[in-house]
CSV table of C-alpha atoms and ligand atoms in Angstrom, one decimal:
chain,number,residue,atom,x,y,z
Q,1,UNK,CA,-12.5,20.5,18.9
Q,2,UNK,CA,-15.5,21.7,17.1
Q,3,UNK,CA,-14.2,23.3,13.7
Q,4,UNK,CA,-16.4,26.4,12.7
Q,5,UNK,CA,-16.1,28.1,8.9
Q,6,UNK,CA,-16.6,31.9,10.3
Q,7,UNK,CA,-14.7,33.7,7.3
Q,8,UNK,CA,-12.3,32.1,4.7
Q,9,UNK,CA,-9.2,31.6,6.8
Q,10,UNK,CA,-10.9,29.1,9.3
Q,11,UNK,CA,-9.5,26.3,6.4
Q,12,UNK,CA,-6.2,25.8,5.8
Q,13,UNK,CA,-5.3,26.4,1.6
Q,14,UNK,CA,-5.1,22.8,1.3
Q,15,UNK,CA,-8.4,21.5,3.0
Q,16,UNK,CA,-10.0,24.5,0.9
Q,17,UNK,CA,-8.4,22.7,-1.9
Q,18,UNK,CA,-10.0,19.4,-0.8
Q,19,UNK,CA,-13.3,20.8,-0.2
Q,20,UNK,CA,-13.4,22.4,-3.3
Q,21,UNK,CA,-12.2,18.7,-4.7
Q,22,UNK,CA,-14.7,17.2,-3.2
Q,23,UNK,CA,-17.8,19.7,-4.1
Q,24,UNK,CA,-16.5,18.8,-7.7
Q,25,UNK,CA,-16.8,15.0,-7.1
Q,26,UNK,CA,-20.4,15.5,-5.1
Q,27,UNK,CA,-21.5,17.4,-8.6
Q,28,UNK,CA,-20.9,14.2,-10.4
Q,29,UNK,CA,-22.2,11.9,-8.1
Q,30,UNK,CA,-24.9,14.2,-6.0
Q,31,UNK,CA,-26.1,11.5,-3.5
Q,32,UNK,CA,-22.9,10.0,-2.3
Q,33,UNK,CA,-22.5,11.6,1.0
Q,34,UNK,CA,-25.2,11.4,3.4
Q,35,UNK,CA,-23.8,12.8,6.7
Q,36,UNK,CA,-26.9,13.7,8.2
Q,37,UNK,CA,-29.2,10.4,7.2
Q,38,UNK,CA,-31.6,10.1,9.8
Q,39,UNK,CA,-32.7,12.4,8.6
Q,40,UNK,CA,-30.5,15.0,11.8
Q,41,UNK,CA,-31.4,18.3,11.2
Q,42,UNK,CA,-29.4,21.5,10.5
Q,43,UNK,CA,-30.6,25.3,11.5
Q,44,UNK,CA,-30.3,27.6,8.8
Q,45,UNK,CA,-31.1,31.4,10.3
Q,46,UNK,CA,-31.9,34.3,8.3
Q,47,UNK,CA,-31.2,37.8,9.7
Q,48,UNK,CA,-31.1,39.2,6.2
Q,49,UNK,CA,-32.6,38.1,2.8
Q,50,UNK,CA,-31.7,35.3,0.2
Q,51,UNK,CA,-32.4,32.9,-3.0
Q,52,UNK,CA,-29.6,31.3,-3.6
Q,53,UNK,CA,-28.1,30.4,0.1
Q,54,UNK,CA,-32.2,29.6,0.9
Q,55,UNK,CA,-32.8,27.0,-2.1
Q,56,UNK,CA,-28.6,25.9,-2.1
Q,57,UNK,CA,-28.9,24.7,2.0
Q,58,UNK,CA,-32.2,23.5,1.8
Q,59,UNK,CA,-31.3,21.4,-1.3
Q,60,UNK,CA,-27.7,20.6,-0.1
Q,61,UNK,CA,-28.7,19.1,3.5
Q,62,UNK,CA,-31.5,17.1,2.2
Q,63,UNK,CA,-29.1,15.6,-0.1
Q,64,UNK,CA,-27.0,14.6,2.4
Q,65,UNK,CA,-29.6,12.8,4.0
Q,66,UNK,CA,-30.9,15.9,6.7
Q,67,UNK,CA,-33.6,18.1,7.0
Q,68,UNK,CA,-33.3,22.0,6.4
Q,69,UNK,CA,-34.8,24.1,9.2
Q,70,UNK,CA,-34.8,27.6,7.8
Q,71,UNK,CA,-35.4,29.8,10.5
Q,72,UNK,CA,-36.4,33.6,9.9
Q,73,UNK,CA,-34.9,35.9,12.7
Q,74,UNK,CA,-37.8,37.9,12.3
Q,75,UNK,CA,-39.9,35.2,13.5
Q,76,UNK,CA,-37.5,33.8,16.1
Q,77,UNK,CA,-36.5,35.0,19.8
Q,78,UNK,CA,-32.5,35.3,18.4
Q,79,UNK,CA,-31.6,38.7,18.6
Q,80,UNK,CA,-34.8,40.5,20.5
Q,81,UNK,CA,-36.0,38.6,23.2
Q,82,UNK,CA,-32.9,36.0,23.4
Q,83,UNK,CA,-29.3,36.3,23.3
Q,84,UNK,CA,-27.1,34.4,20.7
Q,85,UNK,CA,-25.5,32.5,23.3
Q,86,UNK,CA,-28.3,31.1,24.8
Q,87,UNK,CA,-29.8,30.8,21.5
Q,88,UNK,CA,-26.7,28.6,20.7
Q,89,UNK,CA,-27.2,26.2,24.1
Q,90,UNK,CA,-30.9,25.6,22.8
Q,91,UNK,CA,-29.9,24.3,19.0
Q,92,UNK,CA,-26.3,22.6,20.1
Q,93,UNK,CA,-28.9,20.0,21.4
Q,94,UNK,CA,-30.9,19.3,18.3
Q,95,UNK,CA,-29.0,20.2,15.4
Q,96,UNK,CA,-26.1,18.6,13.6
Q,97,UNK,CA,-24.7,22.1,12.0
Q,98,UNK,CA,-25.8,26.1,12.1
Q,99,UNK,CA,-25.7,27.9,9.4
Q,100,UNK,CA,-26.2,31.8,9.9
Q,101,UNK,CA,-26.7,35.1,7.3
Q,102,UNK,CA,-26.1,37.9,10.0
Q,103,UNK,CA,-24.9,41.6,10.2
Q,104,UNK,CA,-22.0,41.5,12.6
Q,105,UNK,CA,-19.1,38.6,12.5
Q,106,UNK,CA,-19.2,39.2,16.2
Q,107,UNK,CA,-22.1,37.5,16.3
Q,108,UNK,CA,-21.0,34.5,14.6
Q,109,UNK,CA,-18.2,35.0,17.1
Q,110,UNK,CA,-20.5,33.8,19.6
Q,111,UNK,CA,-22.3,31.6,18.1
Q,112,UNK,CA,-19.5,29.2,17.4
Q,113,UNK,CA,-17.9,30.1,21.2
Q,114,UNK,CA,-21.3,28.6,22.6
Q,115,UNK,CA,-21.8,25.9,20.3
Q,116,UNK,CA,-20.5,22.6,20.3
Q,117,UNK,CA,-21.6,21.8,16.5
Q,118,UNK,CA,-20.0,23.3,13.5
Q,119,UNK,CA,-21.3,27.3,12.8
Q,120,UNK,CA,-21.2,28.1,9.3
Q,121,UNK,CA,-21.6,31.7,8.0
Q,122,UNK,CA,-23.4,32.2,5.2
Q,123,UNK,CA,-22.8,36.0,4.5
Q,124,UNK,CA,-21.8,38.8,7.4
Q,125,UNK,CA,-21.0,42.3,6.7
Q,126,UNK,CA,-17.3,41.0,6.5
Q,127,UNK,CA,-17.1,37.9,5.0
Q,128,UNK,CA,-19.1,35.7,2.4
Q,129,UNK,CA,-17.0,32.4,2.7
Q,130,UNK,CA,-19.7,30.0,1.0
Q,131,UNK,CA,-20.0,31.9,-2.0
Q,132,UNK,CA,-16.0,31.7,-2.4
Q,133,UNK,CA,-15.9,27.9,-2.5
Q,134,UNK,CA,-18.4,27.8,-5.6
Q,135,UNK,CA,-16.7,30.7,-7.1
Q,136,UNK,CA,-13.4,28.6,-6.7
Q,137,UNK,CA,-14.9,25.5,-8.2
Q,138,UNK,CA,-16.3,27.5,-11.0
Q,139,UNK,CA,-12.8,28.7,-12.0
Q,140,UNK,CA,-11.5,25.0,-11.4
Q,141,UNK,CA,-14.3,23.6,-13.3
Q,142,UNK,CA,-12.9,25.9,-16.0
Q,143,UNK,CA,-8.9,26.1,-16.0
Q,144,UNK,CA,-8.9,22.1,-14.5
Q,145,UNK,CA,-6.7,24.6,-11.6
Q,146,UNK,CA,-6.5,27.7,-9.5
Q,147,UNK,CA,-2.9,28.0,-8.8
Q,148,UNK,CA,-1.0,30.8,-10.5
Q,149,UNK,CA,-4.5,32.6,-12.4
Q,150,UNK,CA,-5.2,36.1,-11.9
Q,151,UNK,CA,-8.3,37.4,-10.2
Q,152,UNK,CA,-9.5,41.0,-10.6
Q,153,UNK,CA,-12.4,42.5,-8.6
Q,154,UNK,CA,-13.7,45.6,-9.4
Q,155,UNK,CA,-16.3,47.9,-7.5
Q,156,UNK,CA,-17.3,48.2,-3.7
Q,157,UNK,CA,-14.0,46.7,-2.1
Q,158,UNK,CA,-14.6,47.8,1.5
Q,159,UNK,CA,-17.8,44.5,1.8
Q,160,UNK,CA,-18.2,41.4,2.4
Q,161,UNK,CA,-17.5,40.0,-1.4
Q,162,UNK,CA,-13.9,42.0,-1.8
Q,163,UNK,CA,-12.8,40.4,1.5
Q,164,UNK,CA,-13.5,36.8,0.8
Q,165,UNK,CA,-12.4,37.5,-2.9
Q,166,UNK,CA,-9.0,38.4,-1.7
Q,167,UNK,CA,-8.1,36.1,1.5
Q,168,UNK,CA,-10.1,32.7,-0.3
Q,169,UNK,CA,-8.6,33.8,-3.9
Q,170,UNK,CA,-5.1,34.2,-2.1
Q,171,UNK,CA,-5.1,30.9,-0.4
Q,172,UNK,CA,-6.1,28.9,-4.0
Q,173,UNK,CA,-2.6,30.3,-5.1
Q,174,UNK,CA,-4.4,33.2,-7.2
Q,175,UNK,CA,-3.1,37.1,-8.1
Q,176,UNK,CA,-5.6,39.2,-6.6
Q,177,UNK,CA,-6.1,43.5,-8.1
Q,178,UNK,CA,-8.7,44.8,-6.4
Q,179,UNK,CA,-9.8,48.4,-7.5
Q,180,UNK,CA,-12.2,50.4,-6.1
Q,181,UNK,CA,-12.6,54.3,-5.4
Q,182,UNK,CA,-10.3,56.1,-2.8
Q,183,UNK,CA,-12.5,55.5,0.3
Q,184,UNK,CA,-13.8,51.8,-0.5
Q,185,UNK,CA,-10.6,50.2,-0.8
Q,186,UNK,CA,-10.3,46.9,1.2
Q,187,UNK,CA,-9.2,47.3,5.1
Q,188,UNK,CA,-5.4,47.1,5.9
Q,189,UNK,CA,-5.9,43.8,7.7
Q,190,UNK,CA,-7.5,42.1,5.1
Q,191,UNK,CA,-5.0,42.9,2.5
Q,192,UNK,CA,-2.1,41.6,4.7
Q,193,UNK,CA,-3.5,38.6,5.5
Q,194,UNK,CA,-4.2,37.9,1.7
Q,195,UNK,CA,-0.7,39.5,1.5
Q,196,UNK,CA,0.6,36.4,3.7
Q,197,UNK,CA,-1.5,33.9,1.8
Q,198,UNK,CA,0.0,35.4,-2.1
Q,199,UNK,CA,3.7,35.4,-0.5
Q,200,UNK,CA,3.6,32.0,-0.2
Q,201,UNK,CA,2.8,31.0,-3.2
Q,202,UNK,CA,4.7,33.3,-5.2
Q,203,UNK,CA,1.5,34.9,-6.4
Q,204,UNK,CA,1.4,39.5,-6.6
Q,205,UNK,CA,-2.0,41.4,-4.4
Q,206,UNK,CA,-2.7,44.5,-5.8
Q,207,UNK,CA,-4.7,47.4,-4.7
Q,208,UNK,CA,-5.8,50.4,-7.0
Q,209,UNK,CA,-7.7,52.6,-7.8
Q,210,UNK,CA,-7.7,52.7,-12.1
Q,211,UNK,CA,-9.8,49.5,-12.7
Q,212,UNK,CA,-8.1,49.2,-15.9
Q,213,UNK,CA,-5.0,48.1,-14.4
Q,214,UNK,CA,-6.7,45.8,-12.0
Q,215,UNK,CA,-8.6,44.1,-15.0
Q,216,UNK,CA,-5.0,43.9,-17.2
Q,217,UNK,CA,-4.4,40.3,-17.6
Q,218,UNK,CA,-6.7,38.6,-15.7
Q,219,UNK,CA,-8.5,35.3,-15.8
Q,220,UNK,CA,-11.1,36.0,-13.9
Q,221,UNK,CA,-13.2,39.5,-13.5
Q,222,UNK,CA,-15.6,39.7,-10.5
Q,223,UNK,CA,-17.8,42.1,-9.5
Q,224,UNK,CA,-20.9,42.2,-6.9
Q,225,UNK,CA,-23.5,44.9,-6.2
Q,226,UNK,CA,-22.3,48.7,-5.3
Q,227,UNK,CA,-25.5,48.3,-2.3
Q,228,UNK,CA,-24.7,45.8,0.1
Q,229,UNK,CA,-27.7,44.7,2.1
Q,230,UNK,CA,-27.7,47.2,5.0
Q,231,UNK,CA,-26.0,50.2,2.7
Q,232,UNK,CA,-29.5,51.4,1.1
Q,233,UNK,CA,-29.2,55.0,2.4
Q,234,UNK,CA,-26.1,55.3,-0.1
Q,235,UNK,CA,-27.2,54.3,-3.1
Q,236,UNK,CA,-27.5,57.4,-5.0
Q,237,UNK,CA,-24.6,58.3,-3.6
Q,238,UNK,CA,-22.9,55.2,-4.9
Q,239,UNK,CA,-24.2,54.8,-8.3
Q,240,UNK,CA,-22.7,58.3,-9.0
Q,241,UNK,CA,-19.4,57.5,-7.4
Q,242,UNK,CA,-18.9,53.8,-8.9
Q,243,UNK,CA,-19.8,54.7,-12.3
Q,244,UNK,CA,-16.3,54.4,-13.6
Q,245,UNK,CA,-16.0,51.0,-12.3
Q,246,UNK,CA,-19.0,49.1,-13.9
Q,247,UNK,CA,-17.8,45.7,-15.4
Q,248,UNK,CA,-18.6,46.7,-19.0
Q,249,UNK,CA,-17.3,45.3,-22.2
Q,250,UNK,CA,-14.7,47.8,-22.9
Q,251,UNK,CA,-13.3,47.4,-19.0
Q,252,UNK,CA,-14.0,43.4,-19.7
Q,253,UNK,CA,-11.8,43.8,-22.7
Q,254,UNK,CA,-8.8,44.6,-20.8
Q,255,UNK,CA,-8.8,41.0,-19.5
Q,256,UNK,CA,-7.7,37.9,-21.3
Q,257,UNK,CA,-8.9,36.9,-24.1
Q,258,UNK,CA,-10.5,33.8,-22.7
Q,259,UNK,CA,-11.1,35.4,-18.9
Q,260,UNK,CA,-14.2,34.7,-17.5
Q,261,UNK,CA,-17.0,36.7,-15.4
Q,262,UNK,CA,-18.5,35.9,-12.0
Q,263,UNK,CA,-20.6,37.9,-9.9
Q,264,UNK,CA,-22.8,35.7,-6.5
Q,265,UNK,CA,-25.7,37.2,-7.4
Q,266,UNK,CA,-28.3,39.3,-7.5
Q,267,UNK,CA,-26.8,41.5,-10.4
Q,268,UNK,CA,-27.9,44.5,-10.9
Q,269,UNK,CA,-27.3,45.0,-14.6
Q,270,UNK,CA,-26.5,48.9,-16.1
Q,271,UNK,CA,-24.8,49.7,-12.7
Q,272,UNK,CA,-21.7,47.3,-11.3
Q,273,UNK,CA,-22.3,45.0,-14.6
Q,274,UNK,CA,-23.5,45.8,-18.1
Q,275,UNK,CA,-26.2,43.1,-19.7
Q,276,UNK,CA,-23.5,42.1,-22.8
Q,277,UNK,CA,-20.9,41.1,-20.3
Q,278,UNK,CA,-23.3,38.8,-17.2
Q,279,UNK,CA,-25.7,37.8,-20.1
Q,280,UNK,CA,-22.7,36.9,-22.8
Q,281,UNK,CA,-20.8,33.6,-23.3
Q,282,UNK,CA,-17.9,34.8,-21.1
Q,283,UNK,CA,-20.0,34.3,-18.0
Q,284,UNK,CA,-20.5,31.9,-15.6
Q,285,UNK,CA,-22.7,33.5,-13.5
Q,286,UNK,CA,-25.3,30.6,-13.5
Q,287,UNK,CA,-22.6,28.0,-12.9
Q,288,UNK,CA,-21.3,30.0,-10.1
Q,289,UNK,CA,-25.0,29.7,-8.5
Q,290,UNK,CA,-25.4,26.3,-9.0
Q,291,UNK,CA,-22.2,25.5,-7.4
Q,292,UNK,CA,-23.2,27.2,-4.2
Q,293,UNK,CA,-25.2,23.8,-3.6
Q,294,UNK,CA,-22.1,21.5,-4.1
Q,295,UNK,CA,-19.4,23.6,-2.5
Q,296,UNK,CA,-21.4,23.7,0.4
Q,297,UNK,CA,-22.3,20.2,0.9
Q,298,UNK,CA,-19.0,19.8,0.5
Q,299,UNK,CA,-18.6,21.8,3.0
Q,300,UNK,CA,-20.9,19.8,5.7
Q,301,UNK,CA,-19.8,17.1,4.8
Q,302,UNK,CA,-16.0,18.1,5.7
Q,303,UNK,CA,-17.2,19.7,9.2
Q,304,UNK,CA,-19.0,16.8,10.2
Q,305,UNK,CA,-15.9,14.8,9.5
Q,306,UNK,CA,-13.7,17.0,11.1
Q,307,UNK,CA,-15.9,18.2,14.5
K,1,CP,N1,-25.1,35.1,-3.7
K,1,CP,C1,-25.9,35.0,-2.7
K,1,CP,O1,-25.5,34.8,-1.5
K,1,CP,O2,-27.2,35.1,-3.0
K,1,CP,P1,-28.5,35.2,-2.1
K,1,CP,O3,-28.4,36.5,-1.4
K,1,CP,O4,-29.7,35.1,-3.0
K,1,CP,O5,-28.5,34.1,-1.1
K,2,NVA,N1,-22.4,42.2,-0.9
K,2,NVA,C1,-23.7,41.7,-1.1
K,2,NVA,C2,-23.7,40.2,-1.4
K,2,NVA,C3,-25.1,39.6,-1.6
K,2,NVA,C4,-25.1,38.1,-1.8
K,2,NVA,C5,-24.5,42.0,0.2
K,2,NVA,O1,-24.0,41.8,1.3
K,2,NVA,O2,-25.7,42.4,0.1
């Protein structure tokens, strides 16, 4: 059976834990996998806008031997003029792998029910799986583990980032606090799936609204932008609303004493991040980016084993 990475869940905690292993391993020795020599090609679709996922997939398949064919929606038939399922039937039959940045995970839904090679999503309105596999090796890379750390995220917690934080974060055997304002607090189902993933390993979810107590203890402080792509209109209305829950030093300070900052980028510094805390030596934000190219390779190379 093809295997699909749709959203965090769709691996198991322990072949996360031997991807993540393995995008480690790939860091040292970049060229050792090479899945797609042929070079076989892998789609990479576009429906919103990107650096790092871009660069990271282009980079990553090549060194596994492939070639990258980035495809912009906007000049493609997939969406307007062509269904995603038959869009599906046409690249099953040349590609090795899909990887998609979309709106709705519905549409990933069908994607991977048409497809009969691997359909990775690389950011939906839900779920931003990729980026939570290099955020998980960055905290490896750091504390040599991710079992029993604490992970605080603080800002929008109703997108895609707050829901991978809290199911991916949960099944590495983390403590997840999530705080957001009344209104942008994670969805029911998310939190009880996380809830599932944290009982089993002994480990607390948390969801408030004082940011404070979220950041208390942690290892770990995330953050992303308060304007998801697709939220524009409420911006204003956002930056006036999320004010109290900018990552700044004195919110930073809450955490432990040698916690460390991520954010998947782009920042937008003096709103959900002050510049002393993503530009100061607590940060790994540029770490985190770079690891988007191994966890993901990683990634392919697992699928293509596995489908
Ligand atoms: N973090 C992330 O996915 O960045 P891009 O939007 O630049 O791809
Ligand atoms: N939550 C952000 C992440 C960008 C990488 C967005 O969806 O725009």
């Amino acid at each position: 059976m093809t295997r699909h990475f749709l959203k965090d869940s769709d691996l198991t905690p322990q072949e996360q834990a031997e991807v993540i292993d393995l995008a480690i391993a790939l860091k040292a020795d970049r060229f050792r996998e090479r899945p797609f020599d042929g070079p076989k090609t892998v789609a990479v679709i576009f429906d919103k806008t990107s650096t790092r996922t871009r660069v990271s997939f282009a980079v990553g398949i090549a060194d596994l031997g492939g070639m990258p064919l980035i495809i912009d929606s906007g000049v493609s038939q997939l969406g307007k003029k062509e269904s995603v399922a038959d869009t599906a039937k046409v690249l099953e039959r040349q590609v090795e792998q899909i990887v998609w940045r979309t709106y709705a995970q519905s549409g990933l839904e069908e994607m991977a029910a048409n497809s009969t090679v691997p359909v990775i999503n690389s950011l939906s309105d839900d779920w931003h799986p990729c980026q939570l596999l290099a955020d998980l090796m960055t905290v490896k890379e750091r504390f040599g583990k991710t079992k029993g750390l604490k992970l605080a995220y603080v800002g929008d917690a109703n997108n895609n980032m707050a829901n991978s934080y809290l199911v991916a974060s949960a099944m590495a055997g983390m403590s997840v606090s999530i705080s957001a304002p009344e209104g942008y607090l994670p969805n029911q189902k998310v939190v009880d799936e996380a809830k599932s993933f944290a009982d089993h390993f002994g480990q607390e979810i948390v969801i408030t609204t004082d940011p404070k107590l979220a950041v208390s203890g942690a290892d770990v402080v995330a953050t992303d932008t308060w304007v998801s792509m697709g939220m524009e209109a409420e911006a204003e209305k956002r930056a006036k609303l999320f004010a109290s829950y900018s990552v700044t030093e004195e919110l930073f300070g809450h955490a432990n004493s040698d916690a460390v900052f991520l954010h998947c980028l782009p920042a937008y510094r003096g709103f959900e991040v002050s510049s002393e805390v993503i530009d100061g030596p607590r940060s790994l934000v540029w770490q985190e980016a770079e690891n988007r190219l191994h966890a993901q390779k990683a990634l392919m190379v697992f699928l293509a084993k596995h489908s």
